[in-house]
């Protein structure tokens, strides 16, 4: 992607389906600022902004994530969503937090799967690839 795309927004409630799939996601409010790139699945970093409206650089936590941008066609969704699964963190509660997503690499286009099982299988693969992309850690001075 060259320079990483950045998106910023408040985490809102999605359809609460992600938890059932084994991949709970933080859904960004639809008015998230920043240029929303093409639909697809991305590897990136999620930063919790310490102070609402404050600088993202102050984020105490930088967490690796697999990010989905799209209408969730497998579930016949209509709204375009930006949602992030923080790797290995099924315990995380980010609701109402302001976060910044830094997209590092695009893994694939969004697809409509014929079954939930097929989607979940693909998500496991996405997570494995995101891990490889993010293995070197976040760039520090940006
Ligand atoms: N949904 C699709 O319909 N097609 C996809 O190709 C797709 N890829 C995804 C890849 C990842 C890594 C993640 C985290 C989500 C993906 N999704 C995809 C979105 C899921 O359908 C969505 O996270 C799930 O339905 C939960 O939605 P909810 O947070 O609104 O409950």
mmCIF file of C-alpha atoms and ligand atoms in Angstrom:
data_model
loop_
_atom_site.group_PDB
_atom_site.id
_atom_site.type_symbol
_atom_site.label_atom_id
_atom_site.label_comp_id
_atom_site.label_asym_id
_atom_site.label_seq_id
_atom_site.Cartn_x
_atom_site.Cartn_y
_atom_site.Cartn_z
ATOM 1 C CA UNK A 1 0.000 0.000 0.000
ATOM 2 C CA UNK A 2 2.991 2.320 0.185
ATOM 3 C CA UNK A 3 2.241 4.548 3.152
ATOM 4 C CA UNK A 4 -0.266 2.871 5.427
ATOM 5 C CA UNK A 5 -3.851 4.048 5.136
ATOM 6 C CA UNK A 6 -5.188 5.384 8.425
ATOM 7 C CA UNK A 7 -8.771 5.303 9.592
ATOM 8 C CA UNK A 8 -10.025 6.730 12.830
ATOM 9 C CA UNK A 9 -13.342 6.240 14.557
ATOM 10 C CA UNK A 10 -15.321 5.168 17.581
ATOM 11 C CA UNK A 11 -16.039 1.454 18.096
ATOM 12 C CA UNK A 12 -19.760 0.675 17.890
ATOM 13 C CA UNK A 13 -21.857 -2.462 18.157
ATOM 14 C CA UNK A 14 -22.050 -4.592 15.012
ATOM 15 C CA UNK A 15 -24.374 -7.536 14.414
ATOM 16 C CA UNK A 16 -22.671 -9.483 17.248
ATOM 17 C CA UNK A 17 -22.118 -12.343 14.837
ATOM 18 C CA UNK A 18 -18.341 -12.130 14.947
ATOM 19 C CA UNK A 19 -18.140 -13.650 18.410
ATOM 20 C CA UNK A 20 -20.080 -16.710 17.224
ATOM 21 C CA UNK A 21 -17.703 -17.103 14.303
ATOM 22 C CA UNK A 22 -14.766 -17.076 16.713
ATOM 23 C CA UNK A 23 -13.545 -13.723 15.420
ATOM 24 C CA UNK A 24 -15.122 -10.885 17.373
ATOM 25 C CA UNK A 25 -14.553 -7.601 15.592
ATOM 26 C CA UNK A 26 -14.454 -3.959 16.576
ATOM 27 C CA UNK A 27 -16.785 -2.114 14.189
ATOM 28 C CA UNK A 28 -15.901 1.488 13.440
ATOM 29 C CA UNK A 29 -18.726 4.026 13.410
ATOM 30 C CA UNK A 30 -19.787 4.737 9.819
ATOM 31 C CA UNK A 31 -18.549 8.331 10.088
ATOM 32 C CA UNK A 32 -14.984 7.149 10.673
ATOM 33 C CA UNK A 33 -12.559 9.738 9.367
ATOM 34 C CA UNK A 34 -9.813 9.032 6.897
ATOM 35 C CA UNK A 35 -10.020 7.744 3.383
ATOM 36 C CA UNK A 36 -11.689 4.355 3.312
ATOM 37 C CA UNK A 37 -9.789 2.197 0.828
ATOM 38 C CA UNK A 38 -11.242 -0.458 -1.481
ATOM 39 C CA UNK A 39 -13.301 -3.284 0.008
ATOM 40 C CA UNK A 40 -11.140 -6.178 1.067
ATOM 41 C CA UNK A 41 -9.269 -7.807 3.896
ATOM 42 C CA UNK A 42 -6.199 -6.070 5.291
ATOM 43 C CA UNK A 43 -3.454 -6.654 7.826
ATOM 44 C CA UNK A 44 -2.915 -3.684 10.089
ATOM 45 C CA UNK A 45 -2.457 -2.169 13.520
ATOM 46 C CA UNK A 46 -5.152 -1.000 15.875
ATOM 47 C CA UNK A 47 -4.227 1.801 18.269
ATOM 48 C CA UNK A 48 -6.455 2.834 21.120
ATOM 49 C CA UNK A 49 -6.442 6.587 21.368
ATOM 50 C CA UNK A 50 -5.831 7.533 25.000
ATOM 51 C CA UNK A 51 -7.706 10.831 24.967
ATOM 52 C CA UNK A 52 -10.731 11.248 22.685
ATOM 53 C CA UNK A 53 -9.632 13.658 19.994
ATOM 54 C CA UNK A 54 -6.037 13.382 21.160
ATOM 55 C CA UNK A 55 -3.036 12.295 19.143
ATOM 56 C CA UNK A 56 -2.952 8.692 17.957
ATOM 57 C CA UNK A 57 0.755 8.576 18.716
ATOM 58 C CA UNK A 58 -0.083 8.566 22.430
ATOM 59 C CA UNK A 59 -1.942 5.279 22.118
ATOM 60 C CA UNK A 60 -0.799 3.045 24.965
ATOM 61 C CA UNK A 61 -1.507 -0.115 23.011
ATOM 62 C CA UNK A 62 -0.720 -1.069 19.462
ATOM 63 C CA UNK A 63 -2.424 -4.311 18.574
ATOM 64 C CA UNK A 64 -2.069 -6.502 15.465
ATOM 65 C CA UNK A 65 -5.319 -6.944 13.548
ATOM 66 C CA UNK A 66 -7.034 -8.450 10.509
ATOM 67 C CA UNK A 67 -9.374 -5.820 9.096
ATOM 68 C CA UNK A 68 -12.444 -6.351 6.912
ATOM 69 C CA UNK A 69 -13.852 -3.543 4.801
ATOM 70 C CA UNK A 70 -17.024 -4.423 2.940
ATOM 71 C CA UNK A 71 -20.731 -5.150 3.139
ATOM 72 C CA UNK A 72 -20.356 -8.699 4.527
ATOM 73 C CA UNK A 73 -21.887 -10.219 1.364
ATOM 74 C CA UNK A 74 -21.868 -13.711 2.911
ATOM 75 C CA UNK A 75 -24.639 -12.445 5.189
ATOM 76 C CA UNK A 76 -26.326 -10.295 2.540
ATOM 77 C CA UNK A 77 -25.281 -7.163 4.384
ATOM 78 C CA UNK A 78 -26.123 -3.797 2.882
ATOM 79 C CA UNK A 79 -23.966 -1.372 4.819
ATOM 80 C CA UNK A 80 -20.287 -1.028 4.235
ATOM 81 C CA UNK A 81 -18.441 -1.851 7.415
ATOM 82 C CA UNK A 82 -14.939 -1.308 8.666
ATOM 83 C CA UNK A 83 -14.220 -3.946 11.310
ATOM 84 C CA UNK A 84 -11.072 -5.181 12.980
ATOM 85 C CA UNK A 85 -10.338 -8.518 14.589
ATOM 86 C CA UNK A 86 -7.461 -8.080 17.029
ATOM 87 C CA UNK A 87 -5.385 -11.236 16.709
ATOM 88 C CA UNK A 88 -5.857 -13.728 19.563
ATOM 89 C CA UNK A 89 -7.920 -11.259 21.588
ATOM 90 C CA UNK A 90 -11.418 -12.617 22.030
ATOM 91 C CA UNK A 91 -11.550 -10.948 25.467
ATOM 92 C CA UNK A 92 -11.065 -7.360 24.347
ATOM 93 C CA UNK A 93 -13.771 -4.753 24.989
ATOM 94 C CA UNK A 94 -13.262 -1.746 22.749
ATOM 95 C CA UNK A 95 -16.832 -0.449 22.692
ATOM 96 C CA UNK A 96 -17.006 3.364 22.739
ATOM 97 C CA UNK A 97 -13.233 3.630 22.508
ATOM 98 C CA UNK A 98 -11.713 5.777 19.816
ATOM 99 C CA UNK A 99 -9.276 3.813 17.705
ATOM 100 C CA UNK A 100 -6.978 4.342 14.771
ATOM 101 C CA UNK A 101 -6.526 1.602 12.207
ATOM 102 C CA UNK A 102 -3.328 1.601 10.219
ATOM 103 C CA UNK A 103 -3.659 -0.673 7.207
ATOM 104 C CA UNK A 104 -0.320 -2.147 6.202
ATOM 105 C CA UNK A 105 -1.157 -4.640 3.474
ATOM 106 C CA UNK A 106 -4.191 -5.792 1.465
ATOM 107 C CA UNK A 107 -4.607 -9.566 1.722
ATOM 108 C CA UNK A 108 -7.517 -10.193 -0.680
ATOM 109 C CA UNK A 109 -10.801 -8.842 -2.010
ATOM 110 C CA UNK A 110 -14.020 -9.388 -0.048
ATOM 111 C CA UNK A 111 -15.860 -12.514 -1.175
ATOM 112 C CA UNK A 112 -19.343 -13.949 -0.818
ATOM 113 C CA UNK A 113 -18.988 -17.434 0.610
ATOM 114 C CA UNK A 114 -21.559 -20.212 0.137
ATOM 115 C CA UNK A 115 -21.349 -21.203 3.770
ATOM 116 C CA UNK A 116 -20.325 -19.734 7.098
ATOM 117 C CA UNK A 117 -17.840 -22.617 7.463
ATOM 118 C CA UNK A 118 -16.088 -21.589 4.253
ATOM 119 C CA UNK A 119 -15.842 -17.991 5.487
ATOM 120 C CA UNK A 120 -14.437 -19.093 8.853
ATOM 121 C CA UNK A 121 -11.858 -21.301 7.141
ATOM 122 C CA UNK A 122 -10.775 -18.346 5.013
ATOM 123 C CA UNK A 123 -10.616 -16.097 8.083
ATOM 124 C CA UNK A 124 -8.172 -18.508 9.731
ATOM 125 C CA UNK A 125 -5.993 -18.194 6.658
ATOM 126 C CA UNK A 126 -6.321 -14.375 6.689
ATOM 127 C CA UNK A 127 -5.194 -14.305 10.322
ATOM 128 C CA UNK A 128 -2.183 -16.503 9.558
ATOM 129 C CA UNK A 129 -1.170 -14.191 6.722
ATOM 130 C CA UNK A 130 -1.746 -11.066 8.821
ATOM 131 C CA UNK A 131 0.600 -12.533 11.438
ATOM 132 C CA UNK A 132 3.350 -12.873 8.832
ATOM 133 C CA UNK A 133 2.825 -9.351 7.482
ATOM 134 C CA UNK A 134 2.894 -7.851 10.986
ATOM 135 C CA UNK A 135 5.715 -10.015 12.361
ATOM 136 C CA UNK A 136 8.233 -7.165 12.410
ATOM 137 C CA UNK A 137 6.051 -5.012 14.670
ATOM 138 C CA UNK A 138 4.687 -1.541 14.040
ATOM 139 C CA UNK A 139 6.936 1.071 12.492
ATOM 140 C CA UNK A 140 7.832 3.497 15.271
ATOM 141 C CA UNK A 141 8.571 6.934 13.858
ATOM 142 C CA UNK A 142 5.803 7.820 11.415
HETATM 143 N N1 LIG B 1 -17.403 -11.160 5.317
HETATM 144 C C1 LIG B 1 -17.732 -11.578 4.075
HETATM 145 O O1 LIG B 1 -18.902 -11.630 3.736
HETATM 146 N N2 LIG B 1 -16.772 -11.933 3.162
HETATM 147 C C2 LIG B 1 -15.452 -11.926 3.467
HETATM 148 O O2 LIG B 1 -14.625 -12.226 2.592
HETATM 149 C C3 LIG B 1 -15.068 -11.549 4.802
HETATM 150 N N3 LIG B 1 -13.778 -11.589 5.185
HETATM 151 C C4 LIG B 1 -13.447 -11.269 6.474
HETATM 152 C C5 LIG B 1 -12.125 -11.393 6.906
HETATM 153 C C6 LIG B 1 -11.772 -11.081 8.205
HETATM 154 C C7 LIG B 1 -10.344 -11.236 8.642
HETATM 155 C C8 LIG B 1 -12.754 -10.597 9.115
HETATM 156 C C9 LIG B 1 -12.393 -10.233 10.517
HETATM 157 C C10 LIG B 1 -14.062 -10.479 8.699
HETATM 158 C C11 LIG B 1 -14.442 -10.826 7.394
HETATM 159 N N4 LIG B 1 -15.757 -10.737 6.963
HETATM 160 C C12 LIG B 1 -16.097 -11.138 5.699
HETATM 161 C C13 LIG B 1 -16.767 -10.089 7.812
HETATM 162 C C14 LIG B 1 -17.609 -11.053 8.632
HETATM 163 O O3 LIG B 1 -18.698 -11.448 7.865
HETATM 164 C C15 LIG B 1 -18.061 -10.277 9.882
HETATM 165 O O4 LIG B 1 -16.952 -9.982 10.673
HETATM 166 C C16 LIG B 1 -19.062 -11.068 10.685
HETATM 167 O O5 LIG B 1 -20.246 -11.225 9.956
HETATM 168 C C17 LIG B 1 -19.377 -10.377 12.015
HETATM 169 O O6 LIG B 1 -20.018 -9.160 11.822
HETATM 170 P P1 LIG B 1 -20.415 -8.256 13.077
HETATM 171 O O7 LIG B 1 -19.154 -7.690 13.680
HETATM 172 O O8 LIG B 1 -21.293 -7.165 12.527
HETATM 173 O O9 LIG B 1 -21.119 -9.149 14.044
#
